[in-house]
Amino acid sequence: MINVKVKKFSIPSFWLDTSIIIKMAIWKSGLQLNQADKKRISQLYDKLKKLTEQLKMFCPLGDQQEEIWKGEEVCHEIATSLSLGINLLYKEAIQFSQLNALMQAYLNGKTEVELEYQDAFGENLDEEFKQLRYKKFIVSVLPMKYQSIDEIKRKRSDLREKLQNLKDNIKSQSISYNEQLRKEYDSSLEAYSLLLNKSINLTMQGLPLTLTEYEGINSIIELWNRYKGEPPDIEGVISFLKSDYFKKIPLINIQCKLGAFLLTDNSILEDGDSMDISHISTTLPYCTAILVDDKMKNRIHNLNLHEEYDTHVFSLRDFDSIMNFLEGIDGG
């Protein structure tokens, strides 16, 4: 049994789902919001604003820029101020750090693995907070657009439709959660294996590699050989990818479990479900708390992922619990 623990940063972090940031922007812009959400969102924003300004907590951003499209400038201002300008690293960088740690544990036969918060926030997080104590304001710079709003909507809708078709097919075959989970793990293994094999074949033929293929062969095989893994090269890496250590990489573990649950439960898929899983797989292990929608919170709790990574998981329905949690930070 492999046990993975994550050492969290000393200052609490509270990740907000993009839908929450958008609701805050709607409220701040004076646009229509239902009465229950209007009251909750205004109180939540005020409390978060106070705690972040006092540097008692922060609300880091993940890869959310392209999702924040309603009231874009307002959304970005809210996200920047509550995050204190602190973002999580890109998903690929976080996954590589986790893979590195679990590969070493596999080679050394360790069953206890501790990951560091720097794997997600970078080596300079402590220094960033020291500097924040002397900053008067945080600059909000709107990121460059790579996709239009319509493109983002269309892609989200297309992905939901494809997933719904897959879900309907799974339901028609009465595939259980555990069966689908095995398929999710197998798909992750296959994706790595295909990348490695393709990179090897192109290299042997003297053909150029794309950046993804180059990073695939260099980041994984070279890492394995650096640790003197046996057998060497791709054969040894595949043995690691087939082990339980690979399945315990938090990003793989969370993504596969939530993906399998999403495809086998009785809920109707939403446009953002797939992207939410991507965000949660990176934020859940490293943040003190996360705020998501009701269905995603229930999925996380049903899978006990919140306990596995010692993270508070809320939805807006838990408003009183959220405020109690924040009061604990305020008085801590």
PDB file of C-alpha atoms in Angstrom, residues 16-312:
ATOM      1  CA  LEU A  16     -12.061  28.966  -6.321  1.00  0.00           C
ATOM      2  CA  ASP A  17     -13.788  27.257  -9.226  1.00  0.00           C
ATOM      3  CA  THR A  18     -14.071  29.555 -12.241  1.00  0.00           C
ATOM      4  CA  SER A  19     -17.863  29.633 -11.841  1.00  0.00           C
ATOM      5  CA  ILE A  20     -17.404  31.313  -8.439  1.00  0.00           C
ATOM      6  CA  ILE A  21     -15.110  33.984  -9.883  1.00  0.00           C
ATOM      7  CA  ILE A  22     -17.651  34.623 -12.644  1.00  0.00           C
ATOM      8  CA  LYS A  23     -20.477  34.975 -10.088  1.00  0.00           C
ATOM      9  CA  MET A  24     -18.344  37.468  -8.149  1.00  0.00           C
ATOM     10  CA  ALA A  25     -17.816  39.435 -11.382  1.00  0.00           C
ATOM     11  CA  ILE A  26     -21.568  39.398 -12.134  1.00  0.00           C
ATOM     12  CA  TRP A  27     -22.285  40.664  -8.603  1.00  0.00           C
ATOM     13  CA  LYS A  28     -19.608  43.374  -8.744  1.00  0.00           C
ATOM     14  CA  SER A  29     -20.843  44.504 -12.158  1.00  0.00           C
ATOM     15  CA  GLY A  30     -24.383  44.915 -10.825  1.00  0.00           C
ATOM     16  CA  LEU A  31     -25.750  42.277 -13.179  1.00  0.00           C
ATOM     17  CA  GLN A  32     -28.551  39.875 -12.333  1.00  0.00           C
ATOM     18  CA  LEU A  33     -27.837  37.130  -9.796  1.00  0.00           C
ATOM     19  CA  ASN A  34     -30.399  35.140  -7.822  1.00  0.00           C
ATOM     20  CA  GLN A  35     -30.969  36.456  -4.294  1.00  0.00           C
ATOM     21  CA  ALA A  36     -29.408  33.474  -2.498  1.00  0.00           C
ATOM     22  CA  ASP A  37     -26.215  33.636  -4.582  1.00  0.00           C
ATOM     23  CA  LYS A  38     -26.100  37.440  -4.372  1.00  0.00           C
ATOM     24  CA  LYS A  39     -26.027  37.364  -0.569  1.00  0.00           C
ATOM     25  CA  ARG A  40     -23.556  34.491  -0.340  1.00  0.00           C
ATOM     26  CA  ILE A  41     -21.219  35.802  -3.014  1.00  0.00           C
ATOM     27  CA  SER A  42     -21.070  39.330  -1.584  1.00  0.00           C
ATOM     28  CA  GLN A  43     -20.271  38.076   1.931  1.00  0.00           C
ATOM     29  CA  LEU A  44     -17.787  35.511   0.633  1.00  0.00           C
ATOM     30  CA  TYR A  45     -15.970  38.064  -1.516  1.00  0.00           C
ATOM     31  CA  ASP A  46     -15.749  40.595   1.331  1.00  0.00           C
ATOM     32  CA  LYS A  47     -14.324  37.982   3.692  1.00  0.00           C
ATOM     33  CA  LEU A  48     -11.834  36.650   1.159  1.00  0.00           C
ATOM     34  CA  LYS A  49     -10.784  40.178   0.239  1.00  0.00           C
ATOM     35  CA  LYS A  50     -10.122  41.020   3.880  1.00  0.00           C
ATOM     36  CA  LEU A  51      -8.112  37.848   4.567  1.00  0.00           C
ATOM     37  CA  THR A  52      -6.037  38.089   1.400  1.00  0.00           C
ATOM     38  CA  GLU A  53      -5.263  41.772   1.962  1.00  0.00           C
ATOM     39  CA  GLN A  54      -4.046  40.835   5.452  1.00  0.00           C
ATOM     40  CA  LEU A  55      -1.950  38.029   3.864  1.00  0.00           C
ATOM     41  CA  LYS A  56      -3.695  35.465   6.051  1.00  0.00           C
ATOM     42  CA  MET A  57      -4.619  33.366   3.021  1.00  0.00           C
ATOM     43  CA  PHE A  58      -4.599  33.411  -0.778  1.00  0.00           C
ATOM     44  CA  CYS A  59      -6.810  32.074  -3.578  1.00  0.00           C
ATOM     45  CA  PRO A  60      -4.376  30.789  -6.214  1.00  0.00           C
ATOM     46  CA  LEU A  61      -5.263  30.629  -9.889  1.00  0.00           C
ATOM     47  CA  GLY A  62      -4.872  27.497 -11.968  1.00  0.00           C
ATOM     48  CA  ASP A  63      -5.010  27.317 -15.774  1.00  0.00           C
ATOM     49  CA  GLN A  64      -8.265  29.286 -15.795  1.00  0.00           C
ATOM     50  CA  GLN A  65      -7.614  32.302 -18.008  1.00  0.00           C
ATOM     51  CA  GLU A  66      -9.461  31.022 -21.046  1.00  0.00           C
ATOM     52  CA  GLU A  67     -12.502  30.077 -18.971  1.00  0.00           C
ATOM     53  CA  ILE A  68     -12.939  33.551 -17.500  1.00  0.00           C
ATOM     54  CA  TRP A  69     -14.973  35.217 -20.228  1.00  0.00           C
ATOM     55  CA  LYS A  70     -18.034  36.834 -18.578  1.00  0.00           C
ATOM     56  CA  GLY A  71     -17.147  40.404 -17.617  1.00  0.00           C
ATOM     57  CA  GLU A  72     -13.536  39.571 -18.485  1.00  0.00           C
ATOM     58  CA  GLU A  73     -11.796  42.623 -16.984  1.00  0.00           C
ATOM     59  CA  VAL A  74     -13.766  42.345 -13.736  1.00  0.00           C
ATOM     60  CA  CYS A  75     -13.110  38.592 -13.538  1.00  0.00           C
ATOM     61  CA  HIS A  76      -9.406  39.082 -14.008  1.00  0.00           C
ATOM     62  CA  GLU A  77      -9.243  41.889 -11.439  1.00  0.00           C
ATOM     63  CA  ILE A  78     -11.014  39.679  -8.875  1.00  0.00           C
ATOM     64  CA  ALA A  79      -8.830  36.661  -9.653  1.00  0.00           C
ATOM     65  CA  THR A  80      -5.623  38.703  -9.479  1.00  0.00           C
ATOM     66  CA  SER A  81      -6.442  40.458  -6.212  1.00  0.00           C
ATOM     67  CA  LEU A  82      -7.659  37.348  -4.363  1.00  0.00           C
ATOM     68  CA  SER A  83      -4.759  35.246  -5.643  1.00  0.00           C
ATOM     69  CA  LEU A  84      -2.235  37.931  -4.635  1.00  0.00           C
ATOM     70  CA  GLY A  85      -0.754  37.281  -8.063  1.00  0.00           C
ATOM     71  CA  ILE A  86       0.104  33.672  -7.187  1.00  0.00           C
ATOM     72  CA  ASN A  87      -0.634  30.988  -9.768  1.00  0.00           C
ATOM     73  CA  LEU A  88      -0.154  27.254  -9.692  1.00  0.00           C
ATOM     74  CA  LEU A  89       2.436  25.932 -12.108  1.00  0.00           C
ATOM     75  CA  TYR A  90       1.308  24.391 -15.369  1.00  0.00           C
ATOM     76  CA  LYS A  91      -0.289  20.967 -15.079  1.00  0.00           C
ATOM     77  CA  GLU A  92       2.574  19.279 -16.947  1.00  0.00           C
ATOM     78  CA  ALA A  93       5.159  20.670 -14.520  1.00  0.00           C
ATOM     79  CA  ILE A  94       3.166  19.518 -11.493  1.00  0.00           C
ATOM     80  CA  GLN A  95       2.674  16.059 -12.967  1.00  0.00           C
ATOM     81  CA  PHE A  96       6.393  15.735 -13.731  1.00  0.00           C
ATOM     82  CA  SER A  97       7.322  16.565 -10.110  1.00  0.00           C
ATOM     83  CA  GLN A  98       4.854  13.966  -8.863  1.00  0.00           C
ATOM     84  CA  LEU A  99       6.074  11.372 -11.361  1.00  0.00           C
ATOM     85  CA  ASN A 100       9.647  12.060 -10.268  1.00  0.00           C
ATOM     86  CA  ALA A 101       8.804  11.463  -6.588  1.00  0.00           C
ATOM     87  CA  LEU A 102       6.782   8.298  -7.217  1.00  0.00           C
ATOM     88  CA  MET A 103       9.432   6.899  -9.578  1.00  0.00           C
ATOM     89  CA  GLN A 104      12.084   7.315  -6.881  1.00  0.00           C
ATOM     90  CA  ALA A 105       9.783   5.660  -4.346  1.00  0.00           C
ATOM     91  CA  TYR A 106       9.202   2.771  -6.759  1.00  0.00           C
ATOM     92  CA  LEU A 107      12.939   2.227  -7.305  1.00  0.00           C
ATOM     93  CA  ASN A 108      13.721   2.486  -3.580  1.00  0.00           C
ATOM     94  CA  GLY A 109      10.760   0.365  -2.446  1.00  0.00           C
ATOM     95  CA  LYS A 110       9.315   3.165  -0.305  1.00  0.00           C
ATOM     96  CA  THR A 111       5.638   3.037   0.592  1.00  0.00           C
ATOM     97  CA  GLU A 112       5.511   6.486   2.227  1.00  0.00           C
ATOM     98  CA  VAL A 113       5.876   9.449  -0.141  1.00  0.00           C
ATOM     99  CA  GLU A 114       5.729  13.128   0.825  1.00  0.00           C
ATOM    100  CA  LEU A 115       5.247  15.749  -1.869  1.00  0.00           C
ATOM    101  CA  GLU A 116       6.103  19.420  -1.317  1.00  0.00           C
ATOM    102  CA  TYR A 117       3.886  22.442  -1.945  1.00  0.00           C
ATOM    103  CA  GLN A 118       6.702  23.872  -4.089  1.00  0.00           C
ATOM    104  CA  ASP A 119       5.865  21.196  -6.676  1.00  0.00           C
ATOM    105  CA  ALA A 120       2.682  23.135  -7.436  1.00  0.00           C
ATOM    106  CA  PHE A 121       3.579  26.722  -6.513  1.00  0.00           C
ATOM    107  CA  GLY A 122       7.267  26.887  -7.396  1.00  0.00           C
ATOM    108  CA  GLU A 123      10.403  27.213  -5.298  1.00  0.00           C
ATOM    109  CA  ASN A 124       9.937  30.920  -4.544  1.00  0.00           C
ATOM    110  CA  LEU A 125       6.552  30.896  -2.785  1.00  0.00           C
ATOM    111  CA  ASP A 126       8.031  31.787   0.626  1.00  0.00           C
ATOM    112  CA  GLU A 127       9.964  34.667  -0.918  1.00  0.00           C
ATOM    113  CA  GLU A 128       6.873  35.865  -2.815  1.00  0.00           C
ATOM    114  CA  PHE A 129       4.969  36.190   0.455  1.00  0.00           C
ATOM    115  CA  LYS A 130       7.849  38.077   2.095  1.00  0.00           C
ATOM    116  CA  GLN A 131       7.808  40.563  -0.784  1.00  0.00           C
ATOM    117  CA  LEU A 132       4.020  40.885  -0.645  1.00  0.00           C
ATOM    118  CA  ARG A 133       4.335  42.418   2.822  1.00  0.00           C
ATOM    119  CA  TYR A 134       5.994  45.455   1.242  1.00  0.00           C
ATOM    120  CA  LYS A 135       3.786  45.773  -1.856  1.00  0.00           C
ATOM    121  CA  LYS A 136       1.131  48.463  -1.891  1.00  0.00           C
ATOM    122  CA  PHE A 137      -0.873  46.945  -4.738  1.00  0.00           C
ATOM    123  CA  ILE A 138      -0.900  44.039  -7.165  1.00  0.00           C
ATOM    124  CA  VAL A 139      -0.964  44.797 -10.867  1.00  0.00           C
ATOM    125  CA  SER A 140      -3.704  43.095 -12.881  1.00  0.00           C
ATOM    126  CA  VAL A 141      -2.609  42.489 -16.458  1.00  0.00           C
ATOM    127  CA  LEU A 142      -5.198  40.932 -18.743  1.00  0.00           C
ATOM    128  CA  PRO A 143      -3.652  37.899 -20.487  1.00  0.00           C
ATOM    129  CA  MET A 144      -3.400  37.694 -24.258  1.00  0.00           C
ATOM    130  CA  LYS A 145      -6.385  35.975 -25.876  1.00  0.00           C
ATOM    131  CA  TYR A 146      -5.599  32.797 -27.750  1.00  0.00           C
ATOM    132  CA  GLN A 147      -9.210  31.790 -28.367  1.00  0.00           C
ATOM    133  CA  SER A 148     -12.404  33.763 -28.821  1.00  0.00           C
ATOM    134  CA  ILE A 149     -15.304  33.389 -26.413  1.00  0.00           C
ATOM    135  CA  ASP A 150     -17.325  31.597 -29.085  1.00  0.00           C
ATOM    136  CA  GLU A 151     -14.462  29.159 -29.728  1.00  0.00           C
ATOM    137  CA  ILE A 152     -14.174  28.358 -26.021  1.00  0.00           C
ATOM    138  CA  LYS A 153     -17.941  27.807 -25.722  1.00  0.00           C
ATOM    139  CA  ARG A 154     -18.025  25.618 -28.818  1.00  0.00           C
ATOM    140  CA  LYS A 155     -15.121  23.446 -27.677  1.00  0.00           C
ATOM    141  CA  ARG A 156     -16.643  22.991 -24.228  1.00  0.00           C
ATOM    142  CA  SER A 157     -19.982  22.075 -25.747  1.00  0.00           C
ATOM    143  CA  ASP A 158     -18.403  19.655 -28.245  1.00  0.00           C
ATOM    144  CA  LEU A 159     -16.420  17.956 -25.484  1.00  0.00           C
ATOM    145  CA  ARG A 160     -19.513  17.608 -23.311  1.00  0.00           C
ATOM    146  CA  GLU A 161     -21.397  16.031 -26.205  1.00  0.00           C
ATOM    147  CA  LYS A 162     -18.610  13.516 -26.831  1.00  0.00           C
ATOM    148  CA  LEU A 163     -18.426  12.647 -23.141  1.00  0.00           C
ATOM    149  CA  GLN A 164     -22.210  12.296 -22.944  1.00  0.00           C
ATOM    150  CA  ASN A 165     -22.125   9.857 -25.876  1.00  0.00           C
ATOM    151  CA  LEU A 166     -19.407   7.907 -24.119  1.00  0.00           C
ATOM    152  CA  LYS A 167     -21.380   7.977 -20.877  1.00  0.00           C
ATOM    153  CA  ASP A 168     -24.527   6.728 -22.620  1.00  0.00           C
ATOM    154  CA  ASN A 169     -22.520   3.890 -24.154  1.00  0.00           C
ATOM    155  CA  ILE A 170     -21.038   2.955 -20.779  1.00  0.00           C
ATOM    156  CA  LYS A 171     -24.503   2.956 -19.221  1.00  0.00           C
ATOM    157  CA  SER A 172     -25.918   0.772 -21.990  1.00  0.00           C
ATOM    158  CA  GLN A 173     -23.209  -1.797 -21.288  1.00  0.00           C
ATOM    159  CA  SER A 174     -23.769  -1.592 -17.495  1.00  0.00           C
ATOM    160  CA  ILE A 175     -20.071  -0.890 -16.928  1.00  0.00           C
ATOM    161  CA  SER A 176     -19.376  -0.371 -13.215  1.00  0.00           C
ATOM    162  CA  TYR A 177     -17.263   2.367 -11.652  1.00  0.00           C
ATOM    163  CA  ASN A 178     -14.431  -0.082 -10.880  1.00  0.00           C
ATOM    164  CA  GLU A 179     -14.423  -1.386 -14.453  1.00  0.00           C
ATOM    165  CA  GLN A 180     -14.314   2.143 -15.844  1.00  0.00           C
ATOM    166  CA  LEU A 181     -11.596   3.122 -13.355  1.00  0.00           C
ATOM    167  CA  ARG A 182      -9.383   0.325 -14.702  1.00  0.00           C
ATOM    168  CA  LYS A 183     -10.006   1.662 -18.196  1.00  0.00           C
ATOM    169  CA  GLU A 184      -9.072   5.182 -17.102  1.00  0.00           C
ATOM    170  CA  TYR A 185      -5.783   3.957 -15.603  1.00  0.00           C
ATOM    171  CA  ASP A 186      -5.108   1.879 -18.720  1.00  0.00           C
ATOM    172  CA  SER A 187      -5.728   4.931 -20.898  1.00  0.00           C
ATOM    173  CA  SER A 188      -3.188   6.964 -18.898  1.00  0.00           C
ATOM    174  CA  LEU A 189      -0.652   4.133 -19.205  1.00  0.00           C
ATOM    175  CA  GLU A 190      -1.346   3.806 -22.927  1.00  0.00           C
ATOM    176  CA  ALA A 191      -0.927   7.555 -23.489  1.00  0.00           C
ATOM    177  CA  TYR A 192       2.514   7.514 -21.865  1.00  0.00           C
ATOM    178  CA  SER A 193       3.520   4.302 -23.647  1.00  0.00           C
ATOM    179  CA  LEU A 194       2.474   5.603 -27.072  1.00  0.00           C
ATOM    180  CA  LEU A 195       4.388   8.834 -26.521  1.00  0.00           C
ATOM    181  CA  LEU A 196       7.525   6.976 -25.473  1.00  0.00           C
ATOM    182  CA  ASN A 197       7.379   4.481 -28.324  1.00  0.00           C
ATOM    183  CA  LYS A 198       6.710   7.197 -30.891  1.00  0.00           C
ATOM    184  CA  SER A 199       9.619   9.271 -29.566  1.00  0.00           C
ATOM    185  CA  ILE A 200      11.956   6.282 -29.684  1.00  0.00           C
ATOM    186  CA  ASN A 201      10.926   5.347 -33.235  1.00  0.00           C
ATOM    187  CA  LEU A 202      11.354   8.873 -34.558  1.00  0.00           C
ATOM    188  CA  THR A 203      14.766   9.170 -32.901  1.00  0.00           C
ATOM    189  CA  MET A 204      15.941   5.848 -34.367  1.00  0.00           C
ATOM    190  CA  GLN A 205      14.860   7.016 -37.834  1.00  0.00           C
ATOM    191  CA  GLY A 206      16.667  10.301 -37.400  1.00  0.00           C
ATOM    192  CA  LEU A 207      13.399  12.224 -37.737  1.00  0.00           C
ATOM    193  CA  PRO A 208      12.652  15.435 -35.816  1.00  0.00           C
ATOM    194  CA  LEU A 209      10.510  15.375 -32.681  1.00  0.00           C
ATOM    195  CA  THR A 210       7.792  17.806 -31.708  1.00  0.00           C
ATOM    196  CA  LEU A 211       8.292  19.595 -28.395  1.00  0.00           C
ATOM    197  CA  THR A 212       5.838  17.225 -26.677  1.00  0.00           C
ATOM    198  CA  GLU A 213       7.605  14.161 -28.076  1.00  0.00           C
ATOM    199  CA  TYR A 214      11.025  15.551 -27.167  1.00  0.00           C
ATOM    200  CA  GLU A 215       9.934  16.248 -23.597  1.00  0.00           C
ATOM    201  CA  GLY A 216       8.304  12.792 -23.468  1.00  0.00           C
ATOM    202  CA  ILE A 217      11.491  10.906 -24.227  1.00  0.00           C
ATOM    203  CA  ASN A 218      13.841  13.180 -22.292  1.00  0.00           C
ATOM    204  CA  SER A 219      11.772  13.790 -19.167  1.00  0.00           C
ATOM    205  CA  ILE A 220      10.777  10.200 -18.461  1.00  0.00           C
ATOM    206  CA  ILE A 221      13.420   7.890 -19.913  1.00  0.00           C
ATOM    207  CA  GLU A 222      16.329  10.115 -18.918  1.00  0.00           C
ATOM    208  CA  LEU A 223      14.872  10.433 -15.425  1.00  0.00           C
ATOM    209  CA  TRP A 224      14.641   6.645 -15.180  1.00  0.00           C
ATOM    210  CA  ASN A 225      18.209   6.163 -16.384  1.00  0.00           C
ATOM    211  CA  ARG A 226      19.504   8.920 -14.091  1.00  0.00           C
ATOM    212  CA  TYR A 227      18.190   6.920 -11.142  1.00  0.00           C
ATOM    213  CA  LYS A 228      19.796   3.781 -12.635  1.00  0.00           C
ATOM    214  CA  GLY A 229      16.450   2.056 -12.996  1.00  0.00           C
ATOM    215  CA  GLU A 230      16.502  -1.578 -14.130  1.00  0.00           C
ATOM    216  CA  PRO A 231      15.896  -2.638 -16.800  1.00  0.00           C
ATOM    217  CA  PRO A 232      17.131   0.572 -18.492  1.00  0.00           C
ATOM    218  CA  ASP A 233      15.368   2.729 -21.049  1.00  0.00           C
ATOM    219  CA  ILE A 234      11.788   2.209 -22.225  1.00  0.00           C
ATOM    220  CA  GLU A 235      11.400  -1.340 -20.896  1.00  0.00           C
ATOM    221  CA  GLY A 236      12.090  -0.172 -17.351  1.00  0.00           C
ATOM    222  CA  VAL A 237       9.869   2.886 -17.666  1.00  0.00           C
ATOM    223  CA  ILE A 238       6.965   0.715 -18.838  1.00  0.00           C
ATOM    224  CA  SER A 239       7.396  -1.494 -15.752  1.00  0.00           C
ATOM    225  CA  PHE A 240       6.996   1.629 -13.593  1.00  0.00           C
ATOM    226  CA  LEU A 241       3.967   2.807 -15.570  1.00  0.00           C
ATOM    227  CA  LYS A 242       2.290  -0.555 -14.969  1.00  0.00           C
ATOM    228  CA  SER A 243       2.891  -0.393 -11.199  1.00  0.00           C
ATOM    229  CA  ASP A 244       0.630   0.871  -8.408  1.00  0.00           C
ATOM    230  CA  TYR A 245       3.126   3.706  -7.886  1.00  0.00           C
ATOM    231  CA  PHE A 246       2.091   5.244 -11.203  1.00  0.00           C
ATOM    232  CA  LYS A 247      -1.585   5.043 -10.199  1.00  0.00           C
ATOM    233  CA  LYS A 248      -0.780   6.884  -6.953  1.00  0.00           C
ATOM    234  CA  ILE A 249       0.584   9.936  -8.761  1.00  0.00           C
ATOM    235  CA  PRO A 250      -2.002  12.413  -7.378  1.00  0.00           C
ATOM    236  CA  LEU A 251      -2.832  13.996 -10.713  1.00  0.00           C
ATOM    237  CA  ILE A 252      -3.364  10.569 -12.320  1.00  0.00           C
ATOM    238  CA  ASN A 253      -5.195   9.215  -9.272  1.00  0.00           C
ATOM    239  CA  ILE A 254      -7.659  12.116  -9.021  1.00  0.00           C
ATOM    240  CA  GLN A 255      -8.225  12.482 -12.745  1.00  0.00           C
ATOM    241  CA  CYS A 256      -8.902   8.776 -13.277  1.00  0.00           C
ATOM    242  CA  LYS A 257     -11.178   8.398 -10.257  1.00  0.00           C
ATOM    243  CA  LEU A 258     -13.245  11.510 -10.987  1.00  0.00           C
ATOM    244  CA  GLY A 259     -13.367  10.638 -14.679  1.00  0.00           C
ATOM    245  CA  ALA A 260     -14.632   7.121 -13.973  1.00  0.00           C
ATOM    246  CA  PHE A 261     -17.214   8.437 -11.488  1.00  0.00           C
ATOM    247  CA  LEU A 262     -18.375  11.147 -13.899  1.00  0.00           C
ATOM    248  CA  LEU A 263     -18.965   8.563 -16.637  1.00  0.00           C
ATOM    249  CA  THR A 264     -20.763   6.014 -14.458  1.00  0.00           C
ATOM    250  CA  ASP A 265     -22.952   8.092 -12.122  1.00  0.00           C
ATOM    251  CA  ASN A 266     -26.501   9.176 -12.962  1.00  0.00           C
ATOM    252  CA  SER A 267     -25.831  12.890 -13.373  1.00  0.00           C
ATOM    253  CA  ILE A 268     -26.233  14.897 -16.577  1.00  0.00           C
ATOM    254  CA  LEU A 269     -22.911  16.220 -17.852  1.00  0.00           C
ATOM    255  CA  GLU A 270     -22.242  19.954 -17.858  1.00  0.00           C
ATOM    256  CA  ASP A 271     -20.059  21.829 -20.352  1.00  0.00           C
ATOM    257  CA  GLY A 272     -17.344  22.500 -17.778  1.00  0.00           C
ATOM    258  CA  ASP A 273     -17.164  19.087 -16.071  1.00  0.00           C
ATOM    259  CA  SER A 274     -14.113  17.872 -17.981  1.00  0.00           C
ATOM    260  CA  MET A 275     -12.194  21.111 -17.346  1.00  0.00           C
ATOM    261  CA  ASP A 276     -13.199  21.032 -13.669  1.00  0.00           C
ATOM    262  CA  ILE A 277     -11.631  17.596 -13.288  1.00  0.00           C
ATOM    263  CA  SER A 278      -8.444  18.900 -14.891  1.00  0.00           C
ATOM    264  CA  HIS A 279      -8.313  21.811 -12.416  1.00  0.00           C
ATOM    265  CA  ILE A 280      -9.195  19.704  -9.383  1.00  0.00           C
ATOM    266  CA  SER A 281      -6.546  17.093 -10.190  1.00  0.00           C
ATOM    267  CA  THR A 282      -3.862  19.777  -9.753  1.00  0.00           C
ATOM    268  CA  THR A 283      -5.359  21.929  -6.977  1.00  0.00           C
ATOM    269  CA  LEU A 284      -6.901  19.391  -4.580  1.00  0.00           C
ATOM    270  CA  PRO A 285      -3.655  17.893  -3.185  1.00  0.00           C
ATOM    271  CA  TYR A 286      -1.913  21.231  -2.560  1.00  0.00           C
ATOM    272  CA  CYS A 287      -4.648  23.620  -1.417  1.00  0.00           C
ATOM    273  CA  THR A 288      -6.058  23.893   2.089  1.00  0.00           C
ATOM    274  CA  ALA A 289      -9.564  24.149   0.646  1.00  0.00           C
ATOM    275  CA  ILE A 290     -11.354  24.296  -2.706  1.00  0.00           C
ATOM    276  CA  LEU A 291     -14.789  25.623  -3.665  1.00  0.00           C
ATOM    277  CA  VAL A 292     -16.578  23.743  -6.467  1.00  0.00           C
ATOM    278  CA  ASP A 293     -20.154  23.061  -7.596  1.00  0.00           C
ATOM    279  CA  ASP A 294     -22.497  20.690  -5.749  1.00  0.00           C
ATOM    280  CA  LYS A 295     -22.123  17.718  -8.072  1.00  0.00           C
ATOM    281  CA  MET A 296     -18.335  17.860  -8.136  1.00  0.00           C
ATOM    282  CA  LYS A 297     -18.168  18.220  -4.366  1.00  0.00           C
ATOM    283  CA  ASN A 298     -20.372  15.157  -3.957  1.00  0.00           C
ATOM    284  CA  ARG A 299     -18.192  13.151  -6.348  1.00  0.00           C
ATOM    285  CA  ILE A 300     -15.044  14.110  -4.437  1.00  0.00           C
ATOM    286  CA  HIS A 301     -16.640  13.183  -1.113  1.00  0.00           C
ATOM    287  CA  ASN A 302     -18.021   9.901  -2.437  1.00  0.00           C
ATOM    288  CA  LEU A 303     -14.494   8.957  -3.500  1.00  0.00           C
ATOM    289  CA  ASN A 304     -13.009  10.212  -0.199  1.00  0.00           C
ATOM    290  CA  LEU A 305     -10.472  12.255  -2.128  1.00  0.00           C
ATOM    291  CA  HIS A 306     -10.857  15.118   0.348  1.00  0.00           C
ATOM    292  CA  GLU A 307      -9.703  12.801   3.148  1.00  0.00           C
ATOM    293  CA  GLU A 308      -6.942  11.238   1.060  1.00  0.00           C
ATOM    294  CA  TYR A 309      -5.354  14.653   0.515  1.00  0.00           C
ATOM    295  CA  ASP A 310      -6.539  16.357   3.728  1.00  0.00           C
ATOM    296  CA  THR A 311      -8.340  19.151   1.876  1.00  0.00           C
ATOM    297  CA  HIS A 312     -11.618  20.896   2.719  1.00  0.00           C
TER     298      HIS A 312
END
